[in-house]
Coordinates of C-alpha atoms and ligand atoms in Angstrom, one line a residue:
Chain A
X1 CA 9.3 -41.5 -101.7
X2 CA 7.7 -38.2 -102.6
X3 CA 9.7 -36.3 -100.0
X4 CA 12.9 -38.0 -101.1
X5 CA 12.3 -36.9 -104.6
X6 CA 11.6 -33.5 -103.3
X7 CA 14.8 -33.6 -101.3
X8 CA 16.9 -34.5 -104.4
X9 CA 15.1 -31.8 -106.3
X10 CA 16.0 -29.3 -103.7
X11 CA 19.5 -30.6 -103.4
X12 CA 19.9 -30.2 -107.2
X13 CA 18.4 -26.7 -107.1
X14 CA 20.8 -25.9 -104.3
X15 CA 23.8 -27.1 -106.3
X16 CA 22.6 -25.1 -109.3
X17 CA 22.3 -21.9 -107.2
X18 CA 25.8 -22.4 -105.8
X19 CA 27.2 -23.0 -109.3
X20 CA 25.6 -19.8 -110.5
X21 CA 27.1 -18.0 -107.5
X22 CA 30.5 -19.3 -108.3
X23 CA 30.1 -18.0 -111.8
X24 CA 29.8 -14.5 -110.3
X25 CA 33.5 -14.6 -109.5
X26 CA 34.4 -15.8 -113.0
X27 CA 32.4 -13.1 -114.7
X28 CA 33.6 -10.4 -112.3
X29 CA 37.3 -11.3 -112.9
X30 CA 36.9 -11.4 -116.7
X31 CA 35.3 -8.0 -116.5
X32 CA 38.3 -6.8 -114.6
X33 CA 40.6 -8.3 -117.2
X34 CA 38.7 -6.3 -119.8
X35 CA 39.1 -3.1 -117.9
X36 CA 42.8 -3.7 -117.4
X37 CA 43.2 -4.8 -121.0
X38 CA 46.3 -2.8 -121.7
X39 CA 48.0 -4.3 -118.8
X40 CA 46.9 -7.8 -120.0
X41 CA 48.5 -7.1 -123.4
X42 CA 51.7 -5.9 -121.8
X43 CA 52.0 -8.8 -119.4
X44 CA 51.3 -11.3 -122.2
X45 CA 53.9 -9.6 -124.4
X46 CA 56.4 -9.9 -121.6
X47 CA 55.4 -13.5 -120.9
X48 CA 56.0 -14.4 -124.6
X49 CA 59.3 -12.6 -124.8
X50 CA 60.4 -14.3 -121.5
X51 CA 59.5 -17.7 -122.9
X52 CA 61.3 -17.1 -126.2
X53 CA 64.5 -15.8 -124.5
X54 CA 64.6 -18.9 -122.3
X55 CA 64.1 -21.1 -125.4
X56 CA 66.9 -19.3 -127.2
X57 CA 69.4 -20.3 -124.6
X58 CA 69.1 -23.8 -126.0
X59 CA 69.2 -23.0 -129.7
X60 CA 73.1 -23.3 -129.8
X61 CA 72.8 -26.8 -128.5
X62 CA 70.0 -29.0 -129.9
X63 CA 66.3 -29.1 -130.4
X64 CA 65.8 -31.3 -127.3
X65 CA 67.3 -28.6 -125.1
X66 CA 65.1 -25.9 -126.6
X67 CA 62.1 -28.0 -126.0
X68 CA 63.2 -28.9 -122.5
X69 CA 63.5 -25.2 -121.6
X70 CA 60.3 -24.2 -123.4
X71 CA 58.3 -26.8 -121.6
X72 CA 59.7 -25.4 -118.3
X73 CA 58.8 -21.9 -119.2
X74 CA 55.3 -22.7 -120.5
X75 CA 54.4 -24.9 -117.5
X76 CA 55.8 -22.4 -115.1
X77 CA 53.8 -19.7 -116.8
X78 CA 50.6 -21.6 -116.4
X79 CA 51.2 -22.8 -112.8
X80 CA 52.2 -19.4 -111.7
X81 CA 49.1 -17.8 -113.1
X82 CA 46.9 -20.3 -111.2
X83 CA 48.9 -19.9 -108.0
X84 CA 48.9 -16.1 -108.3
X85 CA 45.2 -15.8 -109.1
X86 CA 44.2 -18.0 -106.2
X87 CA 46.7 -16.8 -103.7
X88 CA 46.2 -13.1 -104.4
X89 CA 42.4 -13.2 -104.7
X90 CA 42.0 -12.1 -101.1
X91 CA 44.8 -9.4 -101.2
X92 CA 43.2 -8.0 -104.3
X93 CA 39.7 -7.6 -102.7
X94 CA 41.3 -6.2 -99.6
X95 CA 43.1 -3.6 -101.7
X96 CA 39.9 -2.7 -103.6
X97 CA 38.0 -2.6 -100.3
X98 CA 35.3 -5.0 -101.4
X99 CA 36.3 -7.9 -99.2
X100 CA 33.6 -7.4 -96.6
X101 CA 30.9 -7.3 -99.3
X102 CA 32.1 -10.6 -100.8
X103 CA 32.4 -12.2 -97.4
X104 CA 29.0 -11.0 -96.3
X105 CA 27.2 -12.5 -99.3
X106 CA 25.1 -15.6 -98.6
X107 CA 27.6 -17.9 -100.5
X108 CA 29.5 -20.8 -99.1
X109 CA 33.2 -20.2 -98.8
X110 CA 33.8 -23.3 -100.9
X111 CA 31.7 -21.8 -103.7
X112 CA 33.6 -18.6 -103.5
X113 CA 37.0 -20.2 -103.7
X114 CA 35.8 -22.7 -106.4
X115 CA 34.7 -19.7 -108.5
X116 CA 38.2 -18.1 -108.1
X117 CA 39.8 -21.4 -109.1
X118 CA 37.6 -21.8 -112.2
X119 CA 38.6 -18.4 -113.3
X120 CA 42.2 -19.0 -112.6
X121 CA 42.2 -22.2 -114.8
X122 CA 40.2 -20.6 -117.6
X123 CA 42.5 -17.6 -117.6
X124 CA 45.7 -19.7 -117.3
X125 CA 44.7 -21.9 -120.2
X126 CA 43.9 -19.0 -122.5
X127 CA 47.2 -17.2 -121.7
X128 CA 49.3 -20.4 -122.0
X129 CA 47.7 -21.2 -125.3
X130 CA 48.6 -17.8 -126.8
X131 CA 52.2 -18.2 -125.6
X132 CA 52.3 -21.7 -127.0
X133 CA 51.3 -20.5 -130.4
X134 CA 53.9 -17.8 -130.3
X135 CA 56.6 -20.3 -129.3
X136 CA 55.7 -22.9 -131.9
X137 CA 55.8 -20.3 -134.7
X138 CA 59.1 -18.8 -133.5
X139 CA 61.1 -22.0 -133.0
X140 CA 59.4 -24.0 -135.7
X141 CA 59.3 -26.9 -133.2
X142 CA 58.4 -30.4 -134.3
X143 CA 56.4 -32.4 -131.9
X144 CA 56.4 -35.6 -133.9
X145 CA 56.2 -38.6 -131.7
X146 CA 55.4 -36.5 -128.6
X147 CA 52.5 -37.6 -126.4
X148 CA 50.5 -34.4 -126.4
X149 CA 47.5 -36.0 -124.6
X150 CA 49.8 -37.1 -121.7
X151 CA 51.2 -33.7 -121.3
X152 CA 47.8 -32.1 -121.2
X153 CA 46.7 -34.6 -118.6
X154 CA 49.7 -33.7 -116.5
X155 CA 48.7 -30.1 -116.8
X156 CA 45.1 -30.6 -115.7
X157 CA 46.1 -32.8 -112.8
X158 CA 48.7 -30.3 -111.7
X159 CA 46.0 -27.5 -111.7
X160 CA 44.4 -29.3 -108.8
X161 CA 47.5 -29.4 -106.7
X162 CA 48.3 -25.8 -107.4
X163 CA 44.9 -24.7 -106.4
X164 CA 45.5 -26.4 -103.1
X165 CA 48.8 -24.6 -102.6
X166 CA 47.1 -21.4 -103.7
X167 CA 44.4 -21.8 -101.1
X168 CA 47.0 -22.4 -98.3
X169 CA 48.7 -19.1 -99.2
X170 CA 45.4 -17.2 -99.9
X171 CA 44.9 -17.3 -96.1
X172 CA 48.0 -15.2 -95.5
X173 CA 46.4 -11.8 -96.3
X174 CA 43.6 -12.7 -93.8
X175 CA 46.2 -13.2 -91.0
X176 CA 48.3 -10.1 -91.8
X177 CA 47.0 -7.5 -94.3
X178 CA 50.4 -6.1 -95.0
X179 CA 52.6 -9.2 -95.1
X180 CA 50.2 -11.7 -96.6
X181 CA 50.7 -10.8 -100.2
X182 CA 54.5 -10.6 -99.6
X183 CA 54.4 -14.1 -98.2
X184 CA 52.6 -15.5 -101.3
X185 CA 55.4 -14.1 -103.5
X186 CA 58.0 -15.8 -101.4
X187 CA 56.2 -19.1 -101.6
X188 CA 56.0 -18.8 -105.4
X189 CA 59.7 -18.0 -105.6
X190 CA 60.6 -21.1 -103.5
X191 CA 58.5 -23.3 -105.8
X192 CA 60.3 -21.9 -108.8
X193 CA 63.7 -22.6 -107.2
X194 CA 63.2 -26.2 -106.1
X195 CA 60.9 -27.7 -108.8
X196 CA 63.4 -28.1 -111.6
X197 CA 61.7 -25.7 -114.0
X198 CA 64.8 -25.1 -116.1
X199 CA 67.2 -27.8 -114.8
X200 CA 67.2 -31.2 -113.3
X201 CA 66.6 -31.2 -109.6
X202 CA 69.7 -33.3 -109.1
X203 CA 71.8 -30.1 -109.5
X204 CA 70.2 -28.7 -106.4
X205 CA 72.2 -28.7 -103.1
X206 CA 71.2 -31.7 -101.0
X207 CA 69.5 -29.6 -98.4
X208 CA 67.1 -28.1 -100.9
X209 CA 66.1 -31.4 -102.5
X210 CA 63.5 -32.5 -99.9
X211 CA 61.5 -29.4 -100.9
X212 CA 61.7 -30.5 -104.5
X213 CA 60.1 -33.8 -103.5
X214 CA 57.0 -32.2 -102.0
X215 CA 56.5 -29.7 -104.8
X216 CA 53.8 -30.8 -107.2
X217 CA 55.5 -28.8 -110.0
X218 CA 58.5 -31.2 -109.8
X219 CA 56.3 -34.2 -110.9
X220 CA 54.3 -32.2 -113.4
X221 CA 57.4 -31.1 -115.2
X222 CA 59.0 -34.6 -115.1
X223 CA 55.8 -36.1 -116.4
X224 CA 55.2 -33.5 -119.1
X225 CA 58.8 -33.8 -120.3
X226 CA 58.7 -37.5 -120.5
X227 CA 55.5 -37.2 -122.6
X228 CA 56.7 -34.5 -124.9
X229 CA 60.4 -35.2 -125.2
X230 CA 60.5 -39.0 -125.1
X231 CA 56.9 -39.8 -126.2
X232 CA 56.3 -41.9 -123.1
X233 CA 52.7 -43.3 -123.2
X234 CA 49.9 -42.0 -121.1
X235 CA 49.6 -45.1 -119.0
X236 CA 53.3 -45.1 -118.2
X237 CA 52.9 -41.6 -116.7
X238 CA 50.8 -42.9 -113.8
X239 CA 53.4 -42.5 -111.0
X240 CA 53.6 -38.8 -111.8
X241 CA 49.8 -38.4 -112.1
X242 CA 49.4 -40.2 -108.8
X243 CA 51.9 -38.1 -106.9
X244 CA 50.5 -34.8 -108.2
X245 CA 46.9 -36.0 -107.4
X246 CA 47.9 -37.0 -103.9
X247 CA 49.4 -33.6 -103.3
X248 CA 46.1 -32.1 -104.6
X249 CA 43.9 -34.3 -102.5
X250 CA 45.8 -33.5 -99.4
X251 CA 46.4 -29.8 -100.0
X252 CA 42.9 -28.8 -101.1
X253 CA 41.0 -29.9 -98.0
X254 CA 44.0 -28.6 -95.9
X255 CA 43.8 -25.3 -97.7
X256 CA 40.1 -25.0 -97.1
X257 CA 40.4 -25.9 -93.5
X258 CA 43.2 -23.4 -93.0
X259 CA 41.2 -20.8 -94.9
X260 CA 38.1 -21.1 -92.7
X261 CA 40.3 -21.0 -89.6
X262 CA 41.9 -17.8 -91.0
X263 CA 38.5 -16.3 -91.7
X264 CA 37.3 -16.9 -88.2
X265 CA 40.5 -15.5 -86.8
X266 CA 40.1 -12.4 -89.0
X267 CA 36.5 -12.0 -87.8
X268 CA 37.5 -12.3 -84.2
X269 CA 40.4 -9.9 -84.3
X270 CA 39.0 -7.3 -86.8
X271 CA 41.6 -8.0 -89.5
X272 CA 39.0 -8.2 -92.3
X273 CA 38.6 -4.5 -92.6
X274 CA 38.9 -1.7 -90.1
X275 CA 38.1 1.7 -91.6
X276 CA 34.7 2.8 -92.8
Chain B
X1 CA 6.2 -12.2 -83.8
X2 CA 10.0 -12.1 -83.8
X3 CA 11.8 -8.9 -83.4
X4 CA 13.8 -7.8 -86.5
X5 CA 16.9 -7.4 -84.4
X6 CA 17.9 -8.3 -80.9
X7 CA 21.3 -7.5 -79.4
X8 CA 21.9 -9.1 -76.0
X9 CA 24.9 -7.9 -74.0
X10 CA 27.3 -7.5 -76.9
X11 CA 30.9 -6.7 -76.0
X12 CA 33.8 -6.4 -78.3
X13 CA 37.4 -5.6 -77.4
X14 CA 40.2 -5.1 -79.9
X15 CA 43.9 -5.5 -79.3
X16 CA 46.4 -3.2 -80.9
X17 CA 50.1 -3.3 -81.0
X18 CA 51.7 -0.4 -79.2
X19 CA 55.0 -0.6 -81.0
X20 CA 55.4 1.4 -84.2
X21 CA 56.8 0.4 -87.5
X22 CA 60.4 -0.2 -88.4
X23 CA 62.5 -3.3 -87.9
X24 CA 62.2 -3.2 -84.1
X25 CA 58.4 -2.9 -84.3
X26 CA 58.3 -5.8 -86.7
X27 CA 60.3 -8.0 -84.3
X28 CA 58.2 -6.9 -81.3
X29 CA 55.1 -7.7 -83.4
X30 CA 56.3 -11.2 -84.0
X31 CA 57.0 -11.8 -80.3
X32 CA 53.6 -10.8 -79.3
X33 CA 54.6 -7.2 -78.5
X34 CA 52.9 -4.8 -76.2
X35 CA 49.2 -4.7 -76.7
X36 CA 46.8 -2.0 -76.0
X37 CA 43.2 -2.9 -75.3
X38 CA 40.4 -1.0 -77.0
X39 CA 36.9 -1.6 -75.7
X40 CA 34.8 -0.9 -78.8
X41 CA 31.5 -2.1 -77.4
X42 CA 30.5 -2.8 -73.8
X43 CA 27.4 -4.8 -72.9
X44 CA 25.2 -3.4 -75.7
X45 CA 21.5 -4.5 -75.5
X46 CA 18.6 -3.3 -77.5
X47 CA 15.8 -4.6 -79.7
X48 CA 14.4 -3.3 -83.0
X49 CA 10.9 -4.1 -84.2
X50 CA 10.1 -5.0 -87.8
X51 CA 9.6 -1.9 -90.0
X52 CA 11.4 0.4 -87.5
X53 CA 14.1 2.9 -88.4
X54 CA 16.5 2.6 -85.5
X55 CA 19.3 5.2 -85.2
X56 CA 22.7 4.7 -83.6
X57 CA 24.1 8.1 -82.9
X58 CA 27.7 8.6 -81.7
X59 CA 30.9 10.5 -82.3
X60 CA 33.8 9.0 -84.2
X61 CA 35.2 6.0 -82.5
X62 CA 32.2 5.4 -80.3
X63 CA 31.7 1.9 -81.8
X64 CA 29.0 2.3 -84.4
X65 CA 30.8 0.5 -87.2
X66 CA 31.8 -2.3 -84.9
X67 CA 28.2 -2.8 -83.9
X68 CA 27.1 -2.9 -87.6
X69 CA 29.8 -5.4 -88.5
X70 CA 28.8 -7.7 -85.7
X71 CA 25.2 -7.6 -86.9
X72 CA 26.4 -8.1 -90.5
X73 CA 28.3 -11.4 -89.5
X74 CA 31.6 -9.8 -90.3
X75 CA 32.9 -9.6 -86.7
X76 CA 32.5 -12.2 -83.9
X77 CA 31.6 -10.5 -80.6
X78 CA 33.6 -11.5 -77.5
X79 CA 30.4 -11.8 -75.5
X80 CA 26.7 -11.5 -76.1
X81 CA 24.4 -12.6 -78.8
X82 CA 22.7 -11.1 -81.8
X83 CA 19.5 -12.4 -83.5
X84 CA 18.2 -11.2 -86.9
X85 CA 14.6 -12.2 -87.2
X86 CA 15.2 -14.9 -84.7
X87 CA 18.4 -16.2 -86.3
X88 CA 21.6 -16.2 -84.4
X89 CA 24.3 -14.3 -86.4
X90 CA 27.0 -16.7 -85.4
X91 CA 25.4 -20.1 -85.7
X92 CA 23.1 -19.4 -88.6
X93 CA 25.4 -17.1 -90.6
X94 CA 24.2 -18.1 -94.1
X95 CA 20.6 -17.6 -93.2
X96 CA 21.2 -14.2 -91.6
X97 CA 23.3 -13.2 -94.7
X98 CA 20.3 -13.7 -96.9
X99 CA 18.2 -11.3 -94.8
X100 CA 20.6 -8.4 -94.6
X101 CA 22.5 -6.0 -96.7
X102 CA 24.7 -3.0 -95.8
X103 CA 25.9 0.3 -97.0
X104 CA 29.1 1.6 -95.5
X105 CA 30.8 5.0 -95.4
X106 CA 33.3 4.2 -98.1
X107 CA 31.8 3.0 -101.3
X108 CA 33.4 -0.5 -101.5
X109 CA 33.5 -1.3 -105.2
X110 CA 35.7 -2.6 -107.9
X111 CA 36.6 0.9 -109.0
X112 CA 37.6 0.1 -112.5
X113 CA 34.3 -1.7 -113.1
X114 CA 31.1 0.1 -114.0
X115 CA 28.0 0.4 -111.7
X116 CA 26.2 -2.2 -113.8
X117 CA 29.2 -4.6 -113.6
X118 CA 29.5 -4.2 -109.9
X119 CA 25.8 -4.6 -109.3
X120 CA 25.6 -7.7 -111.6
X121 CA 28.4 -9.3 -109.5
X122 CA 26.3 -8.6 -106.4
X123 CA 23.2 -9.9 -108.0
X124 CA 24.8 -13.2 -109.0
X125 CA 26.2 -13.6 -105.5
X126 CA 22.8 -13.3 -104.0
X127 CA 21.1 -15.4 -106.7
X128 CA 19.0 -12.6 -108.1
X129 CA 17.9 -13.3 -111.7
X130 CA 19.6 -11.1 -114.3
X131 CA 16.4 -9.4 -115.6
X132 CA 15.0 -8.8 -112.1
X133 CA 18.4 -7.4 -111.1
X134 CA 18.6 -5.0 -114.0
X135 CA 15.0 -3.8 -113.4
X136 CA 15.6 -3.2 -109.7
X137 CA 19.0 -1.5 -110.4
X138 CA 17.5 0.9 -113.0
X139 CA 14.5 1.7 -110.8
X140 CA 16.6 2.5 -107.7
X141 CA 19.2 4.5 -109.6
X142 CA 16.5 6.5 -111.5
X143 CA 14.7 7.2 -108.3
X144 CA 18.0 8.4 -106.8
X145 CA 18.6 10.6 -109.7
X146 CA 21.6 8.9 -111.3
X147 CA 21.6 9.3 -115.1
X148 CA 21.5 6.2 -117.3
X149 CA 24.7 7.0 -119.1
X150 CA 26.6 6.9 -115.8
X151 CA 25.9 3.3 -115.3
X152 CA 28.5 2.0 -117.7
X153 CA 31.3 4.3 -116.7
X154 CA 34.1 3.0 -114.4
X155 CA 33.0 3.8 -110.8
X156 CA 36.2 5.7 -110.1
X157 CA 35.0 8.3 -112.5
X158 CA 31.8 9.0 -110.6
X159 CA 31.5 11.6 -107.8
X160 CA 31.4 10.4 -104.2
X161 CA 27.6 11.2 -104.0
X162 CA 26.9 9.1 -107.1
X163 CA 29.0 6.2 -105.8
X164 CA 27.1 6.2 -102.6
X165 CA 23.9 6.0 -104.5
X166 CA 25.2 3.0 -106.4
X167 CA 26.0 1.5 -103.0
X168 CA 22.4 2.1 -101.9
X169 CA 21.2 0.4 -105.1
X170 CA 23.4 -2.5 -104.5
X171 CA 22.0 -3.0 -101.0
X172 CA 18.4 -2.8 -102.2
X173 CA 19.0 -5.1 -105.1
X174 CA 18.7 -8.1 -102.8
X175 CA 15.6 -6.8 -101.1
X176 CA 17.0 -7.2 -97.6
X177 CA 14.6 -7.5 -94.6
X178 CA 17.1 -5.7 -92.5
X179 CA 19.1 -2.9 -94.0
X180 CA 22.3 -1.7 -92.3
X181 CA 23.3 1.8 -93.1
X182 CA 26.6 2.8 -91.6
X183 CA 26.9 6.6 -92.0
X184 CA 25.4 6.4 -95.5
X185 CA 25.4 10.2 -95.9
X186 CA 28.7 11.2 -94.3
X187 CA 30.7 13.3 -96.7
X188 CA 27.9 13.7 -99.2
X189 CA 26.9 17.1 -100.6
X190 CA 23.6 18.5 -99.1
X191 CA 21.5 17.6 -102.2
X192 CA 22.7 13.9 -102.4
X193 CA 22.3 13.7 -98.7
X194 CA 18.6 14.7 -98.8
X195 CA 18.0 12.4 -101.7
X196 CA 19.4 9.4 -99.9
X197 CA 17.5 10.3 -96.7
X198 CA 14.2 10.6 -98.6
X199 CA 14.9 7.4 -100.3
X200 CA 15.4 5.6 -96.9
X201 CA 12.0 6.8 -95.7
X202 CA 10.4 5.7 -99.0
X203 CA 11.9 2.2 -98.9
X204 CA 10.6 1.7 -95.4
X205 CA 7.2 3.1 -96.4
X206 CA 6.9 0.9 -99.5
X207 CA 8.6 -2.3 -98.5
X208 CA 8.4 -2.3 -94.7
X209 CA 12.2 -2.7 -94.5
X210 CA 13.7 -2.5 -91.1
X211 CA 16.6 -0.1 -91.0
X212 CA 19.5 0.3 -88.6
X213 CA 21.2 3.7 -89.4
X214 CA 24.3 5.0 -87.8
X215 CA 25.2 8.6 -88.0
X216 CA 27.0 11.4 -86.4
X217 CA 24.6 13.9 -87.9
X218 CA 22.0 14.9 -85.3
X219 CA 19.6 16.4 -87.8
X220 CA 19.6 13.2 -89.9
X221 CA 18.8 11.0 -86.9
X222 CA 16.2 13.4 -85.7
X223 CA 14.5 13.4 -89.1
X224 CA 14.7 9.7 -90.0
X225 CA 14.6 7.6 -86.9
X226 CA 11.8 6.3 -84.8
X227 CA 14.1 5.5 -81.9
X228 CA 17.7 6.4 -81.2
X229 CA 20.5 4.9 -79.1
X230 CA 23.2 7.3 -78.2
X231 CA 26.6 5.6 -78.1
X232 CA 29.5 7.0 -76.2
X233 CA 32.8 5.1 -76.0
X234 CA 31.2 1.8 -76.6
X235 CA 28.2 2.2 -74.2
X236 CA 24.6 3.1 -74.8
X237 CA 24.1 6.1 -72.7
X238 CA 20.4 6.7 -73.7
X239 CA 17.8 5.1 -75.8
X240 CA 14.4 6.6 -76.7
X241 CA 12.5 8.4 -79.5
X242 CA 14.2 11.6 -80.6
X243 CA 11.4 13.5 -78.9
X244 CA 11.6 11.4 -75.7
X245 CA 15.3 12.0 -75.5
X246 CA 14.9 15.8 -75.8
X247 CA 12.2 15.8 -73.2
X248 CA 14.2 13.7 -70.7
X249 CA 17.6 15.1 -71.2
X250 CA 17.2 18.5 -72.9
X251 CA 14.4 20.8 -73.7
X252 CA 11.5 19.5 -75.7
X253 CA 12.0 22.2 -78.4
X254 CA 15.8 21.7 -78.2
X255 CA 18.2 19.6 -80.3
X256 CA 19.8 16.3 -79.8
X257 CA 23.1 18.2 -79.3
X258 CA 21.7 19.4 -76.0
X259 CA 20.9 15.8 -75.1
X260 CA 24.4 14.6 -75.9
X261 CA 25.9 17.4 -73.8
X262 CA 23.5 16.6 -70.9
X263 CA 24.5 12.9 -71.0
X264 CA 28.2 13.1 -71.5
X265 CA 29.2 16.6 -70.4
X266 CA 30.9 16.8 -73.7
X267 CA 30.3 19.1 -76.6
X268 CA 29.3 17.2 -79.7
X269 CA 31.8 18.9 -81.9
X270 CA 34.8 18.6 -79.7
X271 CA 34.6 14.8 -79.7
X272 CA 34.6 14.5 -83.4
Ligands
ADP1 N1 39.4 -3.8 -86.7 C1 39.8 -3.0 -85.7 N2 41.0 -3.3 -85.1 C2 41.3 -2.6 -84.0 N3 40.6 -1.6 -83.5 C3 39.4 -1.3 -84.0 C4 38.9 -2.0 -85.2 N4 37.7 -1.5 -85.5 C5 37.5 -0.5 -84.6 N5 38.5 -0.4 -83.7 C6 38.5 0.6 -82.6 O1 37.3 0.5 -81.9 C7 36.8 1.7 -81.6 C8 35.4 1.9 -82.2 O2 35.6 2.0 -83.6 P1 34.3 2.1 -84.7 O3 33.4 1.0 -84.4 O4 34.9 2.1 -86.0 O5 33.7 3.5 -84.3 P2 32.8 4.5 -85.2 O6 32.2 3.7 -86.3 O7 31.7 4.9 -84.2 O8 33.6 5.6 -85.6 C9 37.8 2.8 -82.1 O9 38.6 3.1 -81.0 C10 38.6 2.0 -83.1 O10 39.9 2.5 -83.2
MG2 MG1 32.3 4.1 -88.4

């Protein structure tokens, strides 16, 4: 009994220690954001302008089209931030030359990657919120009758699946220092093409459509649009939530497994770092 | 009592693509290409006692960094085993990682972040409490002669010598039992070099830290190390105290340069 209590106490202490360690990555990345603040402002500015120009395409038609496009731009903005932060986290450290110090720390890889994901979500939410405010002010959009909660739920659930996709691609820079980061950009481009960000996936050529069906962004966008444009109730969104969740539940463990395989490969072949 | 470090028959071979860049090189690379074998370490065995400063002396490309990386759990050897205070570096990786820290030639930092921000990141990773971490950082950096106002400046604005001192502070922040110093003074100005060297001696004196130090500076190794392994093309060609080496392979009053020449038939400088 005593030892079991002790065991739970230790287990808890262990979890706390790992949680604190994962915060190391969040703090570090926000410190980096602070240092590159001018770039942050520039990127955010561009992001807002980009969202507005896409919304403006619809202004000649009707409010629904504007909203349809703006939802696409906002969601894509958020999902690409998550995907980018997670998938580029390794390239970034390789570029800075810190990768060996991060990998050498007594931290589980799960904790490390979890920290990166926590940062990505926090950062993505903040950026998207700012763009959202700009968009609402600019277009004077009315969201009457929209199911905001349902849209938010879709967003949260989709974070999970995008983290999984990010993890699968984060491994690329471990395999090939030069081509890894390029690979991540290509994956991101393909997701943008097939997921129906600005159009219905039915307009895609038939040979591309299978890719749309496995992209979590497709279901996130469909669900969020139903919630915001048609005011569909949260309960009725379950098929979309379920599909996105399933992709997350499959891709996260898969991403972790591929990642630790990639780490071992890099440690065998000397791909982690060579100079110094 | 367990040895601080045991290396048993460690061997590491790298494979490099022969083909160059360009489209053809890219395609060859994809197809497996022509590979060149580089034997970085060949059957390396030695032991280091707790509290010892153990030197690894060798010219560029002799395998020093490869050895340090294997001990630091960053490279998996092809053959052989390494134990840090009795823990296997491959099967007990997390445990070993708690016991070690490392300083490499290049100051591996987030260059836009300040020394304090970089060190606070390291402290969190190793679970060192904030206040303890700050106290240790300030203490080490003051001891190494780094002014307080330099601590909040982006690291890219500090000189190489200062950056290396921050790297030493980062390694000591976690109070490692085994400290791995991979050419910690290469490229430093003479004053910074002396300061870092003295500090290494002081840390061992005060905390009993075991140190493995690689270098291609004969004087440095002579001055700091209790024992020295001389590495040449991935093999240990001699291992003894600096004095013992000079007696055996040179003249007692001679230098380690003489020893290296006697062992390899090569001039120290020409291999660098
Ligand atoms: N990651 C790596 N990939 C391929 N070859 C490597 C790698 N690391 C080292 N080598 C090769 O192994 C040999 C030993 O290198 P290294 O251990 O860095 O020597 P030192 O630190 O003594 O200069 C060199 O020939 C080097 O080119
Ligand atoms: Mg080296």
